[in-house]
Amino acid sequence: MEDKKIIYPAPLKPGDKIAIVSPAGNIKSDLVYEAADVLRREGYQVEIMPHALGKWGHYSGTPDERYSDLAAAFRDPEVRAILCSRGGYGVVHIMERLNELPIEDDPKWVIGFSDISALHALMTKKGIASIHASMAAQIKKGPEDPDNADLLGILRGERPVHLFAGHEYDRPGIATGTLRGGNLAVLAELINTPYDILEPDTILFLEDVSEPIYKIERIFYQMRMSGLLGKIKGMVVGQFTDYKPDGNYDKMETMIRDMTAGYDFPMAFNVPIGHVDHNVPVIESGTVTLKVSPSGVNSLIFHR
């Protein structure tokens, strides 16, 4: 998919409505209320959808309830952005039904990360840019938080420039292309489905949490044997957190370095994207330039 075909939802204006949904796991209500208060102080209307604070086992609601909230938010012409309250497994339950909606007729910004990577994959296949970014627990920190400030800027139509420190495993170079990626375990489950966004000619960004090193290695073997790693333009290695060393590797990054040895695309390691407090917002399906410098300062520059 060429970037010229990607639709960027319109910038938000004061008074526009943001819907808060919980398409996967359940969440503590105070986190949602505090995030909603932050967004209201920024001048937006906020609607907490009917089942966003619900509980059905590990989920916020039944698949029907979660679908109902998202479908209503997509259909409401007053809603200009949809904020996912949290991740947690569950988006895949409702993707096929969401795919039947004419989402592209009224594009809205979708915001979230982790399991929300599945929803970003759906938006990508619909040809709509979305925002891989913090959710309720982080947004409640307010606009003074730099990552929240960048997210609010994207919603207003700005394009961020992220600068970050280099890493010993970096592979220097410059690449411009379409940024796609997210939570690697989620994206791997979508391979060979209509929502597979692990495609050639992209700049691929990856993160994950609580996955053993060997499971991530297995996915890298799949990407290598399928030929994908030989066709991407660049790779952004985000945060891989809450895992244990194994008998072969102490660090996830060392395994990823070894699995990508022999390729010549630029690679940036230890990028602040993922399940960490400093989680920079990036535009999924946006055009970006990745600069990996031997000087130790790297950048992601988003284009208009």
mmCIF file of C-alpha atoms in Angstrom:
data_model
loop_
_atom_site.group_PDB
_atom_site.id
_atom_site.type_symbol
_atom_site.label_atom_id
_atom_site.label_comp_id
_atom_site.label_asym_id
_atom_site.label_seq_id
_atom_site.Cartn_x
_atom_site.Cartn_y
_atom_site.Cartn_z
ATOM 1 C CA MET A 1 0.000 0.000 0.000
ATOM 2 C CA GLU A 2 1.561 3.319 -1.084
ATOM 3 C CA ASP A 3 1.441 6.147 1.410
ATOM 4 C CA LYS A 4 -0.359 8.393 -1.096
ATOM 5 C CA LYS A 5 -3.395 6.171 -0.551
ATOM 6 C CA ILE A 6 -3.311 6.536 3.213
ATOM 7 C CA ILE A 7 -6.023 8.755 4.671
ATOM 8 C CA TYR A 8 -5.064 10.955 7.595
ATOM 9 C CA PRO A 9 -8.076 11.727 9.794
ATOM 10 C CA ALA A 10 -8.811 15.427 10.092
ATOM 11 C CA PRO A 11 -7.139 17.386 12.901
ATOM 12 C CA LEU A 12 -9.262 17.801 15.992
ATOM 13 C CA LYS A 13 -10.728 21.193 16.853
ATOM 14 C CA PRO A 14 -11.830 22.497 20.255
ATOM 15 C CA GLY A 15 -15.204 21.018 21.090
ATOM 16 C CA ASP A 16 -14.696 17.854 19.046
ATOM 17 C CA LYS A 17 -15.685 14.592 20.690
ATOM 18 C CA ILE A 18 -13.328 11.807 21.762
ATOM 19 C CA ALA A 19 -14.873 8.414 22.558
ATOM 20 C CA ILE A 20 -13.193 6.183 25.135
ATOM 21 C CA VAL A 21 -13.613 2.457 24.497
ATOM 22 C CA SER A 22 -12.248 -0.730 26.052
ATOM 23 C CA PRO A 23 -12.040 -3.206 23.157
ATOM 24 C CA ALA A 24 -10.073 -5.805 25.115
ATOM 25 C CA GLY A 25 -9.259 -5.986 28.838
ATOM 26 C CA ASN A 26 -11.180 -4.404 31.697
ATOM 27 C CA ILE A 27 -9.802 -1.328 33.424
ATOM 28 C CA LYS A 28 -10.092 0.488 36.732
ATOM 29 C CA SER A 29 -12.701 3.191 36.324
ATOM 30 C CA ASP A 30 -10.648 5.913 38.016
ATOM 31 C CA LEU A 31 -7.978 5.676 35.297
ATOM 32 C CA VAL A 32 -10.601 6.342 32.634
ATOM 33 C CA TYR A 33 -12.225 9.182 34.558
ATOM 34 C CA GLU A 34 -8.868 10.883 35.140
ATOM 35 C CA ALA A 35 -7.878 10.542 31.470
ATOM 36 C CA ALA A 36 -11.272 11.908 30.431
ATOM 37 C CA ASP A 37 -10.772 14.917 32.709
ATOM 38 C CA VAL A 38 -7.407 15.655 31.061
ATOM 39 C CA LEU A 39 -8.981 15.582 27.599
ATOM 40 C CA ARG A 40 -11.870 17.790 28.702
ATOM 41 C CA ARG A 41 -9.432 20.350 30.067
ATOM 42 C CA GLU A 42 -7.813 20.338 26.623
ATOM 43 C CA GLY A 43 -11.132 21.487 25.185
ATOM 44 C CA TYR A 44 -12.638 18.241 23.936
ATOM 45 C CA GLN A 45 -15.935 16.588 24.644
ATOM 46 C CA VAL A 46 -15.429 13.080 25.993
ATOM 47 C CA GLU A 47 -17.876 10.202 25.827
ATOM 48 C CA ILE A 48 -17.084 7.106 27.871
ATOM 49 C CA MET A 49 -18.819 4.374 25.905
ATOM 50 C CA PRO A 50 -21.399 2.212 27.736
ATOM 51 C CA HIS A 51 -19.229 -0.865 28.287
ATOM 52 C CA ALA A 52 -15.829 0.831 28.635
ATOM 53 C CA LEU A 53 -15.882 0.331 32.414
ATOM 54 C CA GLY A 54 -17.502 -3.107 32.352
ATOM 55 C CA LYS A 55 -16.149 -6.488 33.336
ATOM 56 C CA TRP A 56 -16.711 -9.890 31.768
ATOM 57 C CA GLY A 57 -13.984 -12.216 32.989
ATOM 58 C CA HIS A 58 -10.705 -10.661 31.875
ATOM 59 C CA TYR A 59 -12.504 -8.493 29.343
ATOM 60 C CA SER A 60 -14.443 -5.250 29.599
ATOM 61 C CA GLY A 61 -17.508 -6.915 28.149
ATOM 62 C CA THR A 62 -18.757 -9.669 25.918
ATOM 63 C CA PRO A 63 -17.595 -9.573 22.298
ATOM 64 C CA ASP A 64 -21.005 -8.168 21.362
ATOM 65 C CA GLU A 65 -20.710 -5.404 23.957
ATOM 66 C CA ARG A 66 -17.201 -4.452 22.943
ATOM 67 C CA TYR A 67 -18.149 -4.456 19.274
ATOM 68 C CA SER A 68 -21.213 -2.355 20.032
ATOM 69 C CA ASP A 69 -19.130 0.364 21.678
ATOM 70 C CA LEU A 70 -16.601 0.548 18.863
ATOM 71 C CA ALA A 71 -19.227 0.391 16.136
ATOM 72 C CA ALA A 72 -21.175 3.209 17.775
ATOM 73 C CA ALA A 73 -18.022 5.327 18.044
ATOM 74 C CA PHE A 74 -17.111 4.745 14.394
ATOM 75 C CA ARG A 75 -20.656 5.557 13.272
ATOM 76 C CA ASP A 76 -21.070 8.724 15.342
ATOM 77 C CA PRO A 77 -20.208 11.705 13.095
ATOM 78 C CA GLU A 78 -19.418 13.836 16.155
ATOM 79 C CA VAL A 79 -16.658 11.466 17.301
ATOM 80 C CA ARG A 80 -13.337 12.529 15.785
ATOM 81 C CA ALA A 81 -11.008 10.270 17.775
ATOM 82 C CA ILE A 82 -11.321 6.927 19.554
ATOM 83 C CA LEU A 83 -9.115 6.376 22.585
ATOM 84 C CA CYS A 84 -8.644 2.788 23.714
ATOM 85 C CA SER A 85 -8.500 2.740 27.504
ATOM 86 C CA ARG A 86 -6.027 -0.170 27.677
ATOM 87 C CA GLY A 87 -4.790 -3.256 25.862
ATOM 88 C CA GLY A 88 -4.993 -6.843 27.012
ATOM 89 C CA TYR A 89 -5.968 -9.678 24.680
ATOM 90 C CA GLY A 90 -9.369 -9.405 23.021
ATOM 91 C CA VAL A 91 -9.448 -7.123 19.967
ATOM 92 C CA VAL A 92 -9.191 -10.129 17.653
ATOM 93 C CA HIS A 93 -12.648 -11.279 18.835
ATOM 94 C CA ILE A 94 -14.326 -8.386 17.022
ATOM 95 C CA MET A 95 -12.035 -7.568 14.096
ATOM 96 C CA GLU A 96 -14.010 -9.367 11.403
ATOM 97 C CA ARG A 97 -17.194 -7.548 12.382
ATOM 98 C CA LEU A 98 -15.405 -4.210 12.574
ATOM 99 C CA ASN A 99 -13.972 -4.832 9.119
ATOM 100 C CA GLU A 100 -17.508 -4.865 7.737
ATOM 101 C CA LEU A 101 -18.082 -1.272 8.865
ATOM 102 C CA PRO A 102 -17.493 1.528 6.317
ATOM 103 C CA ILE A 103 -14.801 3.023 8.554
ATOM 104 C CA GLU A 104 -13.084 4.665 5.596
ATOM 105 C CA ASP A 105 -16.198 6.797 4.882
ATOM 106 C CA ASP A 106 -15.562 8.894 8.004
ATOM 107 C CA PRO A 107 -11.961 8.386 9.135
ATOM 108 C CA LYS A 108 -11.236 8.962 12.818
ATOM 109 C CA TRP A 109 -8.022 8.783 14.795
ATOM 110 C CA VAL A 110 -7.677 5.510 16.732
ATOM 111 C CA ILE A 111 -5.275 5.678 19.683
ATOM 112 C CA GLY A 112 -3.640 2.896 21.722
ATOM 113 C CA PHE A 113 -0.910 0.275 21.797
ATOM 114 C CA SER A 114 -0.205 -3.307 22.946
ATOM 115 C CA ASP A 115 -3.153 -5.499 21.874
ATOM 116 C CA ILE A 116 -4.561 -2.424 20.135
ATOM 117 C CA SER A 117 -1.960 -3.252 17.468
ATOM 118 C CA ALA A 118 -4.663 -5.522 16.031
ATOM 119 C CA LEU A 119 -6.970 -2.526 15.662
ATOM 120 C CA HIS A 120 -4.147 -0.533 14.061
ATOM 121 C CA ALA A 121 -3.709 -3.398 11.598
ATOM 122 C CA LEU A 122 -7.384 -3.129 10.701
ATOM 123 C CA MET A 123 -7.054 0.636 10.198
ATOM 124 C CA THR A 124 -3.984 0.095 8.031
ATOM 125 C CA LYS A 125 -5.876 -2.314 5.813
ATOM 126 C CA LYS A 126 -8.678 0.253 5.587
ATOM 127 C CA GLY A 127 -6.089 2.753 4.367
ATOM 128 C CA ILE A 128 -6.350 5.002 7.442
ATOM 129 C CA ALA A 129 -3.506 6.301 9.590
ATOM 130 C CA SER A 130 -3.779 5.729 13.349
ATOM 131 C CA ILE A 131 -1.753 6.542 16.457
ATOM 132 C CA HIS A 132 0.301 3.972 18.378
ATOM 133 C CA ALA A 133 0.443 5.774 21.703
ATOM 134 C CA SER A 134 -0.298 5.869 25.401
ATOM 135 C CA MET A 135 -3.712 5.050 26.824
ATOM 136 C CA ALA A 136 -5.688 6.037 29.910
ATOM 137 C CA ALA A 137 -3.095 5.206 32.571
ATOM 138 C CA GLN A 138 -0.545 7.456 30.877
ATOM 139 C CA ILE A 139 -2.865 10.194 29.626
ATOM 140 C CA LYS A 140 -4.032 10.879 33.166
ATOM 141 C CA LYS A 141 -0.566 12.376 33.799
ATOM 142 C CA GLY A 142 -1.731 15.415 31.867
ATOM 143 C CA PRO A 143 -0.440 17.513 28.979
ATOM 144 C CA GLU A 144 2.776 18.347 30.836
ATOM 145 C CA ASP A 145 3.998 14.828 30.121
ATOM 146 C CA PRO A 146 6.095 15.066 26.914
ATOM 147 C CA ASP A 147 4.545 11.986 25.313
ATOM 148 C CA ASN A 148 1.033 13.265 26.035
ATOM 149 C CA ALA A 149 2.018 16.634 24.579
ATOM 150 C CA ASP A 150 3.194 14.913 21.378
ATOM 151 C CA LEU A 151 -0.024 12.864 21.192
ATOM 152 C CA LEU A 152 -2.180 15.960 21.594
ATOM 153 C CA GLY A 153 -0.076 17.626 18.928
ATOM 154 C CA ILE A 154 -0.720 14.811 16.462
ATOM 155 C CA LEU A 155 -4.446 15.113 17.112
ATOM 156 C CA ARG A 156 -4.202 18.818 16.281
ATOM 157 C CA GLY A 157 -2.490 18.027 12.985
ATOM 158 C CA GLU A 158 1.174 18.293 13.954
ATOM 159 C CA ARG A 159 3.831 15.791 12.883
ATOM 160 C CA PRO A 160 6.306 14.771 15.582
ATOM 161 C CA VAL A 161 10.079 14.547 15.434
ATOM 162 C CA HIS A 162 11.442 12.056 17.968
ATOM 163 C CA LEU A 163 15.092 12.172 18.992
ATOM 164 C CA PHE A 164 16.572 9.332 21.032
ATOM 165 C CA ALA A 165 19.915 8.015 22.150
ATOM 166 C CA GLY A 166 21.797 5.472 20.110
ATOM 167 C CA HIS A 167 22.584 1.911 21.164
ATOM 168 C CA GLU A 168 25.645 -0.257 20.688
ATOM 169 C CA TYR A 169 23.721 -2.585 18.356
ATOM 170 C CA ASP A 170 22.481 0.181 16.042
ATOM 171 C CA ARG A 171 23.081 -0.147 12.313
ATOM 172 C CA PRO A 172 23.605 3.361 10.875
ATOM 173 C CA GLY A 173 21.731 4.552 7.823
ATOM 174 C CA ILE A 174 18.797 6.625 6.580
ATOM 175 C CA ALA A 175 15.510 5.270 5.261
ATOM 176 C CA THR A 176 12.199 6.865 4.326
ATOM 177 C CA GLY A 177 9.015 4.861 4.029
ATOM 178 C CA THR A 178 5.728 3.861 5.566
ATOM 179 C CA LEU A 179 5.905 3.053 9.269
ATOM 180 C CA ARG A 180 4.072 -0.116 10.273
ATOM 181 C CA GLY A 181 4.306 -2.373 13.278
ATOM 182 C CA GLY A 182 3.429 -2.591 16.961
ATOM 183 C CA ASN A 183 3.222 -5.484 19.379
ATOM 184 C CA LEU A 184 5.089 -8.318 17.673
ATOM 185 C CA ALA A 185 3.165 -11.246 19.186
ATOM 186 C CA VAL A 186 -0.139 -9.660 18.122
ATOM 187 C CA LEU A 187 1.099 -8.938 14.602
ATOM 188 C CA ALA A 188 2.510 -12.447 14.219
ATOM 189 C CA GLU A 189 -0.919 -13.909 14.940
ATOM 190 C CA LEU A 190 -2.260 -11.909 11.969
ATOM 191 C CA ILE A 191 0.227 -13.292 9.420
ATOM 192 C CA ASN A 192 -1.574 -14.701 6.370
ATOM 193 C CA THR A 193 -4.860 -13.104 7.414
ATOM 194 C CA PRO A 194 -6.479 -10.077 5.746
ATOM 195 C CA TYR A 195 -4.929 -7.969 8.530
ATOM 196 C CA ASP A 196 -1.298 -8.932 7.966
ATOM 197 C CA ILE A 197 0.765 -5.706 7.955
ATOM 198 C CA LEU A 198 4.215 -7.321 8.095
ATOM 199 C CA GLU A 199 4.895 -6.268 4.525
ATOM 200 C CA PRO A 200 7.920 -5.419 2.347
ATOM 201 C CA ASP A 201 9.092 -1.851 1.700
ATOM 202 C CA THR A 202 8.129 -0.604 5.155
ATOM 203 C CA ILE A 203 9.960 0.705 8.167
ATOM 204 C CA LEU A 204 9.007 -1.855 10.769
ATOM 205 C CA PHE A 205 8.698 -0.974 14.460
ATOM 206 C CA LEU A 206 8.357 -3.672 17.092
ATOM 207 C CA GLU A 207 7.751 -4.003 20.838
ATOM 208 C CA ASP A 208 6.436 -6.640 23.221
ATOM 209 C CA VAL A 209 5.930 -7.564 26.861
ATOM 210 C CA SER A 210 6.213 -10.790 28.859
ATOM 211 C CA GLU A 211 7.245 -12.917 25.882
ATOM 212 C CA PRO A 212 10.143 -15.412 26.278
ATOM 213 C CA ILE A 213 13.156 -14.741 24.101
ATOM 214 C CA TYR A 214 12.701 -17.976 22.175
ATOM 215 C CA LYS A 215 9.144 -17.047 21.175
ATOM 216 C CA ILE A 216 10.283 -13.728 19.730
ATOM 217 C CA GLU A 217 13.162 -15.556 18.010
ATOM 218 C CA ARG A 218 10.622 -17.933 16.465
ATOM 219 C CA ILE A 219 8.759 -14.966 14.953
ATOM 220 C CA PHE A 220 12.018 -13.537 13.611
ATOM 221 C CA TYR A 221 12.750 -16.870 11.948
ATOM 222 C CA GLN A 222 9.330 -16.735 10.324
ATOM 223 C CA MET A 223 10.019 -13.214 9.037
ATOM 224 C CA ARG A 224 13.443 -14.282 7.803
ATOM 225 C CA MET A 225 12.319 -17.480 6.061
ATOM 226 C CA SER A 226 9.350 -15.728 4.454
ATOM 227 C CA GLY A 227 11.750 -13.235 2.897
ATOM 228 C CA LEU A 228 10.302 -10.248 4.747
ATOM 229 C CA LEU A 229 13.539 -9.220 6.469
ATOM 230 C CA GLY A 230 15.263 -8.952 3.134
ATOM 231 C CA LYS A 231 12.650 -6.522 1.806
ATOM 232 C CA ILE A 232 12.018 -3.979 4.563
ATOM 233 C CA LYS A 233 13.557 -0.496 4.501
ATOM 234 C CA GLY A 234 14.429 -0.185 8.170
ATOM 235 C CA MET A 235 13.675 -1.472 11.654
ATOM 236 C CA VAL A 236 12.890 0.300 14.902
ATOM 237 C CA VAL A 237 13.402 -1.991 17.884
ATOM 238 C CA GLY A 238 11.260 -0.691 20.715
ATOM 239 C CA GLN A 239 11.012 -1.929 24.270
ATOM 240 C CA PHE A 240 10.842 -5.649 25.023
ATOM 241 C CA THR A 241 9.985 -5.796 28.714
ATOM 242 C CA ASP A 242 9.184 -8.250 31.525
ATOM 243 C CA TYR A 243 10.999 -11.262 30.121
ATOM 244 C CA LYS A 244 13.634 -13.532 31.645
ATOM 245 C CA PRO A 245 17.070 -14.423 30.266
ATOM 246 C CA ASP A 246 17.292 -17.909 28.791
ATOM 247 C CA GLY A 247 20.103 -20.388 28.284
ATOM 248 C CA ASN A 248 21.286 -18.743 25.086
ATOM 249 C CA TYR A 249 20.595 -15.046 25.483
ATOM 250 C CA ASP A 250 20.621 -12.695 28.429
ATOM 251 C CA LYS A 251 19.007 -9.908 26.424
ATOM 252 C CA MET A 252 16.271 -9.809 23.805
ATOM 253 C CA GLU A 253 18.195 -7.162 21.897
ATOM 254 C CA THR A 254 21.186 -9.471 21.453
ATOM 255 C CA MET A 255 18.984 -12.141 19.898
ATOM 256 C CA ILE A 256 17.404 -9.559 17.568
ATOM 257 C CA ARG A 257 20.870 -8.317 16.585
ATOM 258 C CA ASP A 258 21.907 -11.861 15.692
ATOM 259 C CA MET A 259 18.694 -12.614 13.794
ATOM 260 C CA THR A 260 19.133 -9.509 11.650
ATOM 261 C CA ALA A 261 22.842 -9.924 10.986
ATOM 262 C CA GLY A 262 23.626 -9.861 7.279
ATOM 263 C CA TYR A 263 20.932 -7.380 6.307
ATOM 264 C CA ASP A 264 21.824 -3.822 5.363
ATOM 265 C CA PHE A 265 18.739 -1.833 6.387
ATOM 266 C CA PRO A 266 19.231 0.753 9.156
ATOM 267 C CA MET A 267 18.288 -0.399 12.644
ATOM 268 C CA ALA A 268 17.698 1.590 15.813
ATOM 269 C CA PHE A 269 17.609 -0.252 19.137
ATOM 270 C CA ASN A 270 16.212 0.756 22.522
ATOM 271 C CA VAL A 271 13.692 3.173 21.014
ATOM 272 C CA PRO A 272 11.149 4.405 23.610
ATOM 273 C CA ILE A 273 8.107 2.651 22.209
ATOM 274 C CA GLY A 274 6.268 0.016 24.218
ATOM 275 C CA HIS A 275 5.220 -0.959 27.716
ATOM 276 C CA VAL A 276 7.264 1.712 29.466
ATOM 277 C CA ASP A 277 6.533 5.097 31.022
ATOM 278 C CA HIS A 278 8.252 6.941 28.163
ATOM 279 C CA ASN A 279 6.237 5.647 25.209
ATOM 280 C CA VAL A 280 6.488 8.063 22.292
ATOM 281 C CA PRO A 281 3.454 8.326 19.997
ATOM 282 C CA VAL A 282 4.005 7.302 16.380
ATOM 283 C CA ILE A 283 1.712 7.467 13.370
ATOM 284 C CA GLU A 284 0.922 3.991 12.103
ATOM 285 C CA SER A 285 0.938 4.003 8.278
ATOM 286 C CA GLY A 286 2.510 7.465 8.269
ATOM 287 C CA THR A 287 5.474 8.420 6.122
ATOM 288 C CA VAL A 288 8.591 8.644 8.257
ATOM 289 C CA THR A 289 12.319 9.101 7.898
ATOM 290 C CA LEU A 290 14.471 6.978 10.188
ATOM 291 C CA LYS A 291 17.965 8.333 10.764
ATOM 292 C CA VAL A 292 20.397 6.093 12.633
ATOM 293 C CA SER A 293 23.619 7.974 13.215
ATOM 294 C CA PRO A 294 27.050 6.784 14.326
ATOM 295 C CA SER A 295 27.133 9.929 16.485
ATOM 296 C CA GLY A 296 24.717 8.391 18.982
ATOM 297 C CA VAL A 297 21.632 10.544 18.319
ATOM 298 C CA ASN A 298 18.888 8.915 16.246
ATOM 299 C CA SER A 299 15.604 10.292 14.973
ATOM 300 C CA LEU A 300 12.162 9.461 13.649
ATOM 301 C CA ILE A 301 10.818 12.315 11.534
ATOM 302 C CA PHE A 302 7.180 12.193 10.437
ATOM 303 C CA HIS A 303 6.224 13.856 7.162
ATOM 304 C CA ARG A 304 3.120 15.796 6.227
#
